[in-house]
PDB file of C-alpha atoms and ligand atoms in Angstrom:
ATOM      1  CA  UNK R   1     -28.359 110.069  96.410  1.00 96.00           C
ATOM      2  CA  UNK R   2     -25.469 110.944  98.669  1.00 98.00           C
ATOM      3  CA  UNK R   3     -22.933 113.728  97.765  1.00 98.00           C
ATOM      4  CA  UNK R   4     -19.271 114.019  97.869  1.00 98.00           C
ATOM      5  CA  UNK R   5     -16.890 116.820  97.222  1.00 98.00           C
ATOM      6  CA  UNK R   6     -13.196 116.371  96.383  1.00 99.00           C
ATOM      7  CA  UNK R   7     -10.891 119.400  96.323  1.00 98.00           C
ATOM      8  CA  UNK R   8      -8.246 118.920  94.365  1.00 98.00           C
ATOM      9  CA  UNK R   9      -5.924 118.390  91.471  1.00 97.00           C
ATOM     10  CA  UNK R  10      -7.036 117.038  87.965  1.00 98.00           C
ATOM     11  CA  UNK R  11      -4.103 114.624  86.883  1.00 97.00           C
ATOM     12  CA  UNK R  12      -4.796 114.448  83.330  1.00 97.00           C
ATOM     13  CA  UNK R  13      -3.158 111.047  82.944  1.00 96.00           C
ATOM     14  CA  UNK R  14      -6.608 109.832  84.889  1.00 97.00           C
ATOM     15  CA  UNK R  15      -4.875 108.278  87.375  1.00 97.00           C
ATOM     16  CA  UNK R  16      -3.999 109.966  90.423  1.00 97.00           C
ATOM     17  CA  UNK R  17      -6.043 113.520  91.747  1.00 98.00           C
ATOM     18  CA  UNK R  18      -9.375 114.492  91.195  1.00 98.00           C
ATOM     19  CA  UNK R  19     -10.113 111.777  88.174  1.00 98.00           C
ATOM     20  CA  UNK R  20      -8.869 108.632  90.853  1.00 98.00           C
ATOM     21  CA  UNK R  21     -11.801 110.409  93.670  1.00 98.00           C
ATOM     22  CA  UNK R  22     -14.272 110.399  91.247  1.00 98.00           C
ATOM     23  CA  UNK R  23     -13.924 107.130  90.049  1.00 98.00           C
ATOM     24  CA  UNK R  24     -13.491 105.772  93.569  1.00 98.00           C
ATOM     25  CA  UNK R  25     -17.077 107.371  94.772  1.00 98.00           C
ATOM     26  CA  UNK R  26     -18.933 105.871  91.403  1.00 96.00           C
ATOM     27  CA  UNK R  27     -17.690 102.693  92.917  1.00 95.00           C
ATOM     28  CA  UNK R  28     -19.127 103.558  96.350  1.00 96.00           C
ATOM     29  CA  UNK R  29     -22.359 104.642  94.403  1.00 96.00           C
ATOM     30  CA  UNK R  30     -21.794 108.010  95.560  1.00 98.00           C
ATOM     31  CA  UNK R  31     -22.572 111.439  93.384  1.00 98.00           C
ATOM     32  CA  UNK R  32     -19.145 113.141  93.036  1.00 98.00           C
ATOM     33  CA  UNK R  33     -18.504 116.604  92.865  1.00 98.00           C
ATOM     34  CA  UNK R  34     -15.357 118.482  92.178  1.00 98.00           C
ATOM     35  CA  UNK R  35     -13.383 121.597  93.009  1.00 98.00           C
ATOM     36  CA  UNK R  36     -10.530 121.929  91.059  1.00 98.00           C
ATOM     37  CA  UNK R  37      -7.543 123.393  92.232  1.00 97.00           C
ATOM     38  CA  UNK R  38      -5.251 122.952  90.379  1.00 97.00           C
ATOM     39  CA  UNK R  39      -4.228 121.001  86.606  1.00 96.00           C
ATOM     40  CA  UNK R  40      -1.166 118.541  86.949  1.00 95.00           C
ATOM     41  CA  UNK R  41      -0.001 117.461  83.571  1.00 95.00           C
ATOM     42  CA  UNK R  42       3.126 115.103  82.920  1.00 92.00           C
ATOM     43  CA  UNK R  43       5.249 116.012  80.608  1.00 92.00           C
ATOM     44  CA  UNK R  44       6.152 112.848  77.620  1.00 92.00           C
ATOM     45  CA  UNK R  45       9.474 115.113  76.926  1.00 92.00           C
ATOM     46  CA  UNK R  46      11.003 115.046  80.441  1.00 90.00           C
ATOM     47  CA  UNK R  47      10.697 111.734  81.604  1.00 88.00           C
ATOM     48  CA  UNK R  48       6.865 112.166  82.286  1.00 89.00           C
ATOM     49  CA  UNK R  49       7.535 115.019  84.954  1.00 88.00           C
ATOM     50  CA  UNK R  50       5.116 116.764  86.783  1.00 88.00           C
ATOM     51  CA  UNK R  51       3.537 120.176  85.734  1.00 90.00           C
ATOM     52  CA  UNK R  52       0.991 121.836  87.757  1.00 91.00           C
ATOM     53  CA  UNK R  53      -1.249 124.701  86.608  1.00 95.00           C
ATOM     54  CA  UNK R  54      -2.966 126.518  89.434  1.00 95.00           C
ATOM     55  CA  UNK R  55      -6.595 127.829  88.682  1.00 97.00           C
ATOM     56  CA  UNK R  56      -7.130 131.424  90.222  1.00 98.00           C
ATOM     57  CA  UNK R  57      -8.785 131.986  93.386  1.00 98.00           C
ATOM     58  CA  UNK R  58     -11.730 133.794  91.891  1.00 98.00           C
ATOM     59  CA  UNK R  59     -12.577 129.898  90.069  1.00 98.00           C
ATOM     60  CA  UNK R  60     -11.679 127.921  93.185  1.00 98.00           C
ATOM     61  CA  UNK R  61     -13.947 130.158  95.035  1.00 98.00           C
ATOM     62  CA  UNK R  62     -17.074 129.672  92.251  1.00 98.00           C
ATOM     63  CA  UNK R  63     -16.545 125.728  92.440  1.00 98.00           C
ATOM     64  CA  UNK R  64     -16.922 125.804  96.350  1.00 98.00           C
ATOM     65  CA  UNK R  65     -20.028 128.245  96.038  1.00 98.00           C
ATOM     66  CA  UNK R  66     -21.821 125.544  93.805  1.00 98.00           C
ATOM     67  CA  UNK R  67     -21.053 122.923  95.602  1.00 98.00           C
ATOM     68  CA  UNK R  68     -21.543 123.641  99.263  1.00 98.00           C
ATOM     69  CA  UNK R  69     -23.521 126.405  99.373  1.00 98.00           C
ATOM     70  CA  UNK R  70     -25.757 125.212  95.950  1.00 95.00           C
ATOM     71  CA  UNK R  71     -25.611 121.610  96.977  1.00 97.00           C
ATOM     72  CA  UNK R  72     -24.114 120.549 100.459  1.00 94.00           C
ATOM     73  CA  UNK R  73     -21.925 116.941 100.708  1.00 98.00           C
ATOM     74  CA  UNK R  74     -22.015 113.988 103.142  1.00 98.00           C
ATOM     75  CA  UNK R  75     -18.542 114.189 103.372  1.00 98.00           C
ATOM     76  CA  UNK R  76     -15.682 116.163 101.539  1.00 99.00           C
ATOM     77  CA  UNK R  77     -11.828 115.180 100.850  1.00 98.00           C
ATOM     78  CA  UNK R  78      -8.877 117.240 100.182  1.00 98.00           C
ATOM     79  CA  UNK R  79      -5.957 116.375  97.882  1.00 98.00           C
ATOM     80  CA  UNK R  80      -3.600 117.965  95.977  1.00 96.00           C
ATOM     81  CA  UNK R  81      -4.157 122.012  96.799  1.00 96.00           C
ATOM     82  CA  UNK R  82      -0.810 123.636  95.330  1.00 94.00           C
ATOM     83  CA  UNK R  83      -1.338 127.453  96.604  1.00 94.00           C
ATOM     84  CA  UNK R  84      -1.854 129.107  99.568  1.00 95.00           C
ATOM     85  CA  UNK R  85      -5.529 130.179  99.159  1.00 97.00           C
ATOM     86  CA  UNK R  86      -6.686 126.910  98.041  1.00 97.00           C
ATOM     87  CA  UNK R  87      -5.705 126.070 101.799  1.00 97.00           C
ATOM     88  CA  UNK R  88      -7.237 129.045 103.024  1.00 98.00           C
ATOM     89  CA  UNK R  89     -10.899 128.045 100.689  1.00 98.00           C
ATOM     90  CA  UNK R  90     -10.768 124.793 101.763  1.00 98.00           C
ATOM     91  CA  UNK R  91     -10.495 126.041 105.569  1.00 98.00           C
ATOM     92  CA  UNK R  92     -13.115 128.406 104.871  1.00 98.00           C
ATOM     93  CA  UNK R  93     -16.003 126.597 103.103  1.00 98.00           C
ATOM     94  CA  UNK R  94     -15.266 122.746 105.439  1.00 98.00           C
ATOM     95  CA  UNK R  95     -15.319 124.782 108.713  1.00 98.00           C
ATOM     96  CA  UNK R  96     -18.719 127.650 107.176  1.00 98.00           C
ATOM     97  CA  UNK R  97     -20.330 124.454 106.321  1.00 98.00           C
ATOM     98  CA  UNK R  98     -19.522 122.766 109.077  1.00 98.00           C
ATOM     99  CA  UNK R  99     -18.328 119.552 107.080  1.00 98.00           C
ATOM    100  CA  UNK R 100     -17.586 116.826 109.858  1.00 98.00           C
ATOM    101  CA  UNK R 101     -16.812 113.689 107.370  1.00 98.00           C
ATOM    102  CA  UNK R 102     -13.730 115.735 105.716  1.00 98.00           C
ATOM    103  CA  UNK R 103     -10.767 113.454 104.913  1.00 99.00           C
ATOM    104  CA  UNK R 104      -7.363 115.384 104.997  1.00 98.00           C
ATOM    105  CA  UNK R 105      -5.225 113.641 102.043  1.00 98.00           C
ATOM    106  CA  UNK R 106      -1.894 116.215 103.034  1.00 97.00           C
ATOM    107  CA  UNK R 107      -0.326 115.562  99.639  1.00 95.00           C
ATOM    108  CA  UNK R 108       2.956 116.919  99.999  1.00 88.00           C
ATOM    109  CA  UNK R 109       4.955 115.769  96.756  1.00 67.00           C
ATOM    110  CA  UNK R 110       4.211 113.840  93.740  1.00 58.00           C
ATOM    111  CA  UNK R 111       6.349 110.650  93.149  1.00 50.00           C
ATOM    112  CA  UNK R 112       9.754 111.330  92.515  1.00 47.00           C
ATOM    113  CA  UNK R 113       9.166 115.057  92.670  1.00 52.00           C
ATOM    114  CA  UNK R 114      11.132 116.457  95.610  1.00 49.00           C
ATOM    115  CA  UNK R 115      12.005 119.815  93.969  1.00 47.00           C
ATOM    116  CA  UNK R 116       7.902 120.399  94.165  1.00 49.00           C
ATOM    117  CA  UNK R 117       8.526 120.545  98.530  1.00 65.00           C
ATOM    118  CA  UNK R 118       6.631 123.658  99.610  1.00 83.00           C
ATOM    119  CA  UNK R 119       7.682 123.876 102.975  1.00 87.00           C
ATOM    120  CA  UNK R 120       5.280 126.859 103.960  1.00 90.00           C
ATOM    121  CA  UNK R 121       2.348 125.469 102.005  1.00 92.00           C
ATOM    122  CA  UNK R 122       2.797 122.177 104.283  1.00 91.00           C
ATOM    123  CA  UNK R 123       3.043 124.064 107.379  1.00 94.00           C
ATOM    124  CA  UNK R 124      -0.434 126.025 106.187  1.00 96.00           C
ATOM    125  CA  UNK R 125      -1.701 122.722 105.260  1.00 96.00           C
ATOM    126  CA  UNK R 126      -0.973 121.466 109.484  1.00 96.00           C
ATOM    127  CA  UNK R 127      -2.010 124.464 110.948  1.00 97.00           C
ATOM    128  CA  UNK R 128      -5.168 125.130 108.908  1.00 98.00           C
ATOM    129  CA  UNK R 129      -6.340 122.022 108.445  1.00 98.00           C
ATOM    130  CA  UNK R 130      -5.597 119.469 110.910  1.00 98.00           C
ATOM    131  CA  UNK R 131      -8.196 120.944 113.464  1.00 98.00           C
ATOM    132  CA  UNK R 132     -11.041 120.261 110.514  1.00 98.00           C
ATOM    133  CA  UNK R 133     -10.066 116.568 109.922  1.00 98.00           C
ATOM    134  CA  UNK R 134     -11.868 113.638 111.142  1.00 98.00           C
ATOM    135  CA  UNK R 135      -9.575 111.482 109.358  1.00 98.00           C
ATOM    136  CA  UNK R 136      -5.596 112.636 107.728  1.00 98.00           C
ATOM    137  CA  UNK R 137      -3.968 110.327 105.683  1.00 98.00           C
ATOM    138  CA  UNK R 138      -0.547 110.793 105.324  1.00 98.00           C
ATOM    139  CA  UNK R 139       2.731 108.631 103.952  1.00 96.00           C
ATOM    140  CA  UNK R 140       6.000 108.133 105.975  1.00 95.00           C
ATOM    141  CA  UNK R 141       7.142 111.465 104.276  1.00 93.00           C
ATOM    142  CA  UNK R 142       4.336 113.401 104.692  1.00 95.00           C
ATOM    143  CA  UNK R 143       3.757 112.147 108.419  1.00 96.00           C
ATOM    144  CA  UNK R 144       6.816 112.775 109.386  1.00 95.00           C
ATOM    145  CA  UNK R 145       6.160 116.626 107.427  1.00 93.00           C
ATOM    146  CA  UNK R 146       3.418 117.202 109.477  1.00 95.00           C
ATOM    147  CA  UNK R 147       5.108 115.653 112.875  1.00 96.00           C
ATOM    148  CA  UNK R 148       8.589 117.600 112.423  1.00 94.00           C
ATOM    149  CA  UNK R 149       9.985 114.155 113.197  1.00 95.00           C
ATOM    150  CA  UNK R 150      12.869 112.885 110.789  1.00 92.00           C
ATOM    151  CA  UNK R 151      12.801 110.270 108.589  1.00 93.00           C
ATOM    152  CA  UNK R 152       9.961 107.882 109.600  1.00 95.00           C
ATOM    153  CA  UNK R 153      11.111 103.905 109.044  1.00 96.00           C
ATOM    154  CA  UNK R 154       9.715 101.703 111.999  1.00 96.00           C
ATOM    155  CA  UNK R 155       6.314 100.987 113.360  1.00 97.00           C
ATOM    156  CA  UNK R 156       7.132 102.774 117.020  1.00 97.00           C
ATOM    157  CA  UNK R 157       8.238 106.001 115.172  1.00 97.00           C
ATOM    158  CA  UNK R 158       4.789 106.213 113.018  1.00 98.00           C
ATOM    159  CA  UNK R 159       3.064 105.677 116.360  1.00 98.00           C
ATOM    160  CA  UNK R 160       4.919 108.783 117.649  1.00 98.00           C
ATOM    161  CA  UNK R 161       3.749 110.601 114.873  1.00 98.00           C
ATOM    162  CA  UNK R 162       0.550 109.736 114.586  1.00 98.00           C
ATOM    163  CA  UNK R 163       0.339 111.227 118.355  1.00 98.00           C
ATOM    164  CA  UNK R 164       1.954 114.277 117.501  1.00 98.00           C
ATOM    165  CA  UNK R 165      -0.277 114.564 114.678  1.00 98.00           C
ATOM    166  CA  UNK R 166      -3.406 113.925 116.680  1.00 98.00           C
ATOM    167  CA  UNK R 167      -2.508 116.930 118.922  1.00 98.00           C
ATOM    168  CA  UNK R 168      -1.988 118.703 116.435  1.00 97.00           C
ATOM    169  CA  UNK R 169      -5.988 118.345 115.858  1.00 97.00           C
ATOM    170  CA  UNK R 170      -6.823 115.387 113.531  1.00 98.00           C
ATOM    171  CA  UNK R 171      -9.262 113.314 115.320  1.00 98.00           C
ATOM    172  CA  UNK R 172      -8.123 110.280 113.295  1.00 98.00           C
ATOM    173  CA  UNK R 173      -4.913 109.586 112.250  1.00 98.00           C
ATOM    174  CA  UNK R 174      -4.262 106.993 108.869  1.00 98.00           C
ATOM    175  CA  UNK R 175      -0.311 106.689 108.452  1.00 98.00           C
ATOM    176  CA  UNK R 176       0.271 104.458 105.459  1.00 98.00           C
ATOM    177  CA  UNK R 177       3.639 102.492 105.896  1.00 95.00           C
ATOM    178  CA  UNK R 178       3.343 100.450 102.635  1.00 92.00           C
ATOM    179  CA  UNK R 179       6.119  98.625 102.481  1.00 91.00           C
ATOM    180  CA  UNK R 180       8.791 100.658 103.723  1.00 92.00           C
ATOM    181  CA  UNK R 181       9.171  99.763 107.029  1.00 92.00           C
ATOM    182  CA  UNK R 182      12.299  98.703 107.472  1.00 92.00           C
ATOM    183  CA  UNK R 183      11.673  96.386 111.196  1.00 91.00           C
ATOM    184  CA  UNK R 184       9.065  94.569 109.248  1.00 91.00           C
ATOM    185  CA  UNK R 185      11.391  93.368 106.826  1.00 90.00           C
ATOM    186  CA  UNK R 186      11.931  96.976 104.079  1.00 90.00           C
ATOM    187  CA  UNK R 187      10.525  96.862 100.742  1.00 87.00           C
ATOM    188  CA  UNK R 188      12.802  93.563  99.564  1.00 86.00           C
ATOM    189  CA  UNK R 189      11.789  91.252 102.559  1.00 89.00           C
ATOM    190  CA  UNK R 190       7.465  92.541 103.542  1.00 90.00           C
ATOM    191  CA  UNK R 191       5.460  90.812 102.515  1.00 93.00           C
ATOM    192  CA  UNK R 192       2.507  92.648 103.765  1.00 95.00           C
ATOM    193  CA  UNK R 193       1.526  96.562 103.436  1.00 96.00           C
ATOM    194  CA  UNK R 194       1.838  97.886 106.927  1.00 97.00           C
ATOM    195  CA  UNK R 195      -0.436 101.183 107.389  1.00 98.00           C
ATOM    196  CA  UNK R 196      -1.094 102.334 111.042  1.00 98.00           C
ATOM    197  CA  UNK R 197      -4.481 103.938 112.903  1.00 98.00           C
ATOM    198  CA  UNK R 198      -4.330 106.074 115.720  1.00 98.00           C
ATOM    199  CA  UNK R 199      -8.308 107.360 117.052  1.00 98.00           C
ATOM    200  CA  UNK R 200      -6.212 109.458 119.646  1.00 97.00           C
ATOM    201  CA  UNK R 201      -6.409 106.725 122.386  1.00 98.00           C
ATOM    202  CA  UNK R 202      -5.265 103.552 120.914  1.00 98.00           C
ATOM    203  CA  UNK R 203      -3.383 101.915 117.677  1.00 98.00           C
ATOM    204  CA  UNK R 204      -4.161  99.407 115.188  1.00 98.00           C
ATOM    205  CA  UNK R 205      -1.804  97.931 112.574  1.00 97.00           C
ATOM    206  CA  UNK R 206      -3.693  97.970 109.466  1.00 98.00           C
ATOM    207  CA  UNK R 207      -2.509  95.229 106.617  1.00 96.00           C
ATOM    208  CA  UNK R 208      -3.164  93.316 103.680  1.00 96.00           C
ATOM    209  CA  UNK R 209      -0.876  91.147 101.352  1.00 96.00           C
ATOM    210  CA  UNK R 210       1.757  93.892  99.476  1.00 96.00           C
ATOM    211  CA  UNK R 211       0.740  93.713  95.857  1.00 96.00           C
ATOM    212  CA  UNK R 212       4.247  93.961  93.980  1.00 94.00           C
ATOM    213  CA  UNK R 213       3.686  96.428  91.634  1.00 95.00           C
ATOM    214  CA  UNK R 214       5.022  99.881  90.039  1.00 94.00           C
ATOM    215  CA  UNK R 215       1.461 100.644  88.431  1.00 97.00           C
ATOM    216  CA  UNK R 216       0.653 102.429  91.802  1.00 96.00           C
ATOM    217  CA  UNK R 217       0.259 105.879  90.441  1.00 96.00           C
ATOM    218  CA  UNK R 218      -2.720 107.475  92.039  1.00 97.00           C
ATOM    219  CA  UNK R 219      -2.783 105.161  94.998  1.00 97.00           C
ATOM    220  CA  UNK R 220      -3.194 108.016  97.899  1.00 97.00           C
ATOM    221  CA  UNK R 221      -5.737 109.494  96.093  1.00 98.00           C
ATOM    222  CA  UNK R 222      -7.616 106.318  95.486  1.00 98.00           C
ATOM    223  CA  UNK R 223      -7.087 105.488  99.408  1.00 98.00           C
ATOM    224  CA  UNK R 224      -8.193 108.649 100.664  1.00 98.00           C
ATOM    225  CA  UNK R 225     -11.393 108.857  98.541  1.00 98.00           C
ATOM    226  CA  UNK R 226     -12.282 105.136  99.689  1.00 98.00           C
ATOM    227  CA  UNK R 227     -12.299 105.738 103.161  1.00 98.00           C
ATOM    228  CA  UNK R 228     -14.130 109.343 102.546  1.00 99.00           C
ATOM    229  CA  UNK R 229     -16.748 107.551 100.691  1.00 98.00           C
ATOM    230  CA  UNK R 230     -17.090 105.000 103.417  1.00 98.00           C
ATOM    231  CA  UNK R 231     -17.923 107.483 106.102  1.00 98.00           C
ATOM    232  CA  UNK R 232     -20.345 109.289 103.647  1.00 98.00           C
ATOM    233  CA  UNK R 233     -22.010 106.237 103.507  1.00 98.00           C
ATOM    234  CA  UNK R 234     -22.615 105.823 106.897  1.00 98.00           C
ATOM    235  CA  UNK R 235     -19.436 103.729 108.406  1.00 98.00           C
ATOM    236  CA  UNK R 236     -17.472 104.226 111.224  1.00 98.00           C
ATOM    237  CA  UNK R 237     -13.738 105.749 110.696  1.00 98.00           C
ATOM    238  CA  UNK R 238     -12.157 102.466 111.567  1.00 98.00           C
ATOM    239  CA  UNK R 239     -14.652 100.445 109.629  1.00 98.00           C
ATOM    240  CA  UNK R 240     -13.892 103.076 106.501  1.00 98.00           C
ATOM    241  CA  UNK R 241     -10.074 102.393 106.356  1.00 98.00           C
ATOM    242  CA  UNK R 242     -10.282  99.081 106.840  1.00 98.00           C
ATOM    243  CA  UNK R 243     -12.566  98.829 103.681  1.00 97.00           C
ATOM    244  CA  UNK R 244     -10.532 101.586 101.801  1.00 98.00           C
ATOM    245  CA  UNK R 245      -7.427  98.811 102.775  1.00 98.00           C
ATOM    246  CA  UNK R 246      -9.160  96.081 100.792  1.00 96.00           C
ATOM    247  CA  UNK R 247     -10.600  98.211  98.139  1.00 97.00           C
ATOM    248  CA  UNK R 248      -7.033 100.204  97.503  1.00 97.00           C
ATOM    249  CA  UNK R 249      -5.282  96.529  96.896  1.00 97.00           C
ATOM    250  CA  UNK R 250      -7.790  95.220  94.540  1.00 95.00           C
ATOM    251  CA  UNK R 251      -7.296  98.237  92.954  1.00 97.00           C
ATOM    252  CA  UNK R 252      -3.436  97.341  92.725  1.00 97.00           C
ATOM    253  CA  UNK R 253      -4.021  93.757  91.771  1.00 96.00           C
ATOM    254  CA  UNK R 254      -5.321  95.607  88.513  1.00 95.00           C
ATOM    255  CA  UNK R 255      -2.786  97.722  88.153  1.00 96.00           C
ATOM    256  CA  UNK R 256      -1.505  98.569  84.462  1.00 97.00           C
ATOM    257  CA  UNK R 257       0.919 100.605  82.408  1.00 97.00           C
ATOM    258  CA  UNK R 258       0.142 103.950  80.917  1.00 96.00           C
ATOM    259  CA  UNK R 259       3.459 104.630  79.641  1.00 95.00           C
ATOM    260  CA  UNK R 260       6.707 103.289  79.891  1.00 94.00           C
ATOM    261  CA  UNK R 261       7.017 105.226  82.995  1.00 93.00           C
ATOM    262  CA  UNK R 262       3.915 105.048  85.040  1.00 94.00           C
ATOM    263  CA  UNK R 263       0.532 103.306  85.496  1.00 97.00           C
ATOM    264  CA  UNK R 264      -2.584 103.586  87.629  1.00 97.00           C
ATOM    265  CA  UNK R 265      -4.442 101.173  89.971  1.00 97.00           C
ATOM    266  CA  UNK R 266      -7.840 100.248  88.625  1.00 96.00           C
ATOM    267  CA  UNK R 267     -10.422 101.296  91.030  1.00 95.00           C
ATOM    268  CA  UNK R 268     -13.121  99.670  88.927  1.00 93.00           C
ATOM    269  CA  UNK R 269     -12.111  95.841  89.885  1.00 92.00           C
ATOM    270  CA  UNK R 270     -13.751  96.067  93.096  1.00 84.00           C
ATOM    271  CA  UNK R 271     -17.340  95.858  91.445  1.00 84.00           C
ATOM    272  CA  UNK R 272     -16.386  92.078  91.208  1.00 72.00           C
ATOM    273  CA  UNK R 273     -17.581  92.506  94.937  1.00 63.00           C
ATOM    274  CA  UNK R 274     -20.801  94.138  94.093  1.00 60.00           C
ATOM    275  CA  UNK R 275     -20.692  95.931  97.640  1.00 58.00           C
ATOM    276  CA  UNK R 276     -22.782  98.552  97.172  1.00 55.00           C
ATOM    277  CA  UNK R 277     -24.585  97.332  93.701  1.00 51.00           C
TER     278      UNK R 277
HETATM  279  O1  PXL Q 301      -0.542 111.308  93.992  1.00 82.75           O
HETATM  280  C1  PXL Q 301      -0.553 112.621  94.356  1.00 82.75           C
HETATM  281  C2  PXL Q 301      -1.268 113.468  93.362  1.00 82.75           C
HETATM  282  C3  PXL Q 301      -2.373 114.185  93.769  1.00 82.75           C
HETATM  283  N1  PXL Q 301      -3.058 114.999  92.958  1.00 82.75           N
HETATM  284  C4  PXL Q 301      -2.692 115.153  91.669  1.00 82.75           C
HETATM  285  C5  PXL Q 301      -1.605 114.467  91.159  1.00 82.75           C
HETATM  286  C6  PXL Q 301      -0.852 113.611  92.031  1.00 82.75           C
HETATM  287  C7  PXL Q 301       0.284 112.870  91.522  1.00 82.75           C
HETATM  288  O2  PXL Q 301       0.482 112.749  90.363  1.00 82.75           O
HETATM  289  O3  PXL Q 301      -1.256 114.615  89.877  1.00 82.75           O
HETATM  290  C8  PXL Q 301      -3.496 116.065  90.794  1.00 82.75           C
END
């Protein structure tokens, strides 16, 4: 049985963090393992707002212990970290146990949460991490976070960031456009969700048909696990996103509501495939 590690948040709506990851590798047929970093809870009271609950150091460092040092993972993925030593673990245990399939998800903000911006815990996130990942995945905000480029909007300037943010030590760089880009046509006119992939030498437009949805919650979580449990199962980078690409819009084609304000993709319709069953 192959192993996988996710650092990161528990959402306890089940849709986004560490609950998205672990559904995501049972899909992959993967044995998932968590460290927790942090609880994010939404609150019903404030227009489903995000909380988050740090868990000490002493209990991030115990998680890691079991898991890499107990265990050891074909590949590992960070997401949501929240405090400064949950960087400084995650740098720690992926570079001790030299952990070359680690997937850098840089989440930055939750949806609609600016006021969360941590602008030194994104630098620490860039200057700690970066070197370790084989493959980061950012969004058009949190690319153009780890760039120091403005506002990110066409094709040419995610290719600029994505070489800035290969120097800056990814080997692989995943910059997911979605639909935002406005020389493709902006979110009223694409048709197609335009994500880009930079190995350091060349590009590569990565799309599939935009699924017109607002039950996206958890989407970057889902994504990033995908292509994480692709190279723990023994695919190349490029061959990983392109998979995590189809299996992240199936998993919006099943989108549903939670709440009035927010739903989840459904990572579980892509067993209609039976990849990996
Ligand atoms: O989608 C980013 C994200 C990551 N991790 C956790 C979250 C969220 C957004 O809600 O709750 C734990």
């Amino acid at each position: 049985m192959l192993k996988i590690v996710t650092i990161a948040g528990s959402d306890a709506s089940g849709g986004a963090g560490l609950e998205a990851d672990l559904k995501t590798f049972e899909e992959y047929g993967l044995y998932g393992m968590t460290a927790v970093t942090l609880i994010a809870t939404m609150d019903p009271a404030n227009n489903w707002s995000h909380v988050v609950f740090p868990l000490e150091e002493k209990a991030l460092r115990a998680q890691m212990e079991t898991i890499f040092r107990g265990v050891g993972v074909a590949a590992a993925k960070s997401g949501m970290l929240g405090t400064d030593y949950a960087v400084e673990l995650t740098r720690e245990y992926i570079s001790k146990y030299k952990v070359t399939n680690y997937v850098l998800d840089p989440v930055m903000i939750c949806k609609g949460n600016d006021e969360a911006l941590n602008i030194e815990l994104d630098n620490a996130i860039a200057e700690k991490l970066l070197p370790l990942a084989k493959v980061v995945t950012p969004n058009l905000f949190e690319a153009a976070q780890l760039s120091g480029l403005k506002k990110l909007t066409t094709v040419d300037q995610m290719k600029e960031a994505a070489k800035i943010i290969a120097q800056k030590g990814a080997s692989h760089v995943f910059i997911k456009g979605g639909a935002k880009l406005i020389d493709l046509g902006g979110v009223a006119n694409n048709t197609k969700a335009t994500d880009l992939y930079y190995d350091g030498k060349n590009f590569k437009i990565i799309e599939e048909n935009l699924v017109k949805t607002t039950w996206n919650h958890g989407a970057g979580c889902t994504t990033a696990a995908a292509i994480t449990s692709g190279l723990a199962r023994g695919l190349g980078v490029y061959e990983s996103i392109a998979l995590a690409k189809k299996f992240i819009t199936r998993s919006l084609e099943n989108g549903f509501a939670l709440n009035q304000w927010v739903g989840p993709g459904n990572p579980s319709a892509w067993r209609k495939n039976k990849l990996f069953r």
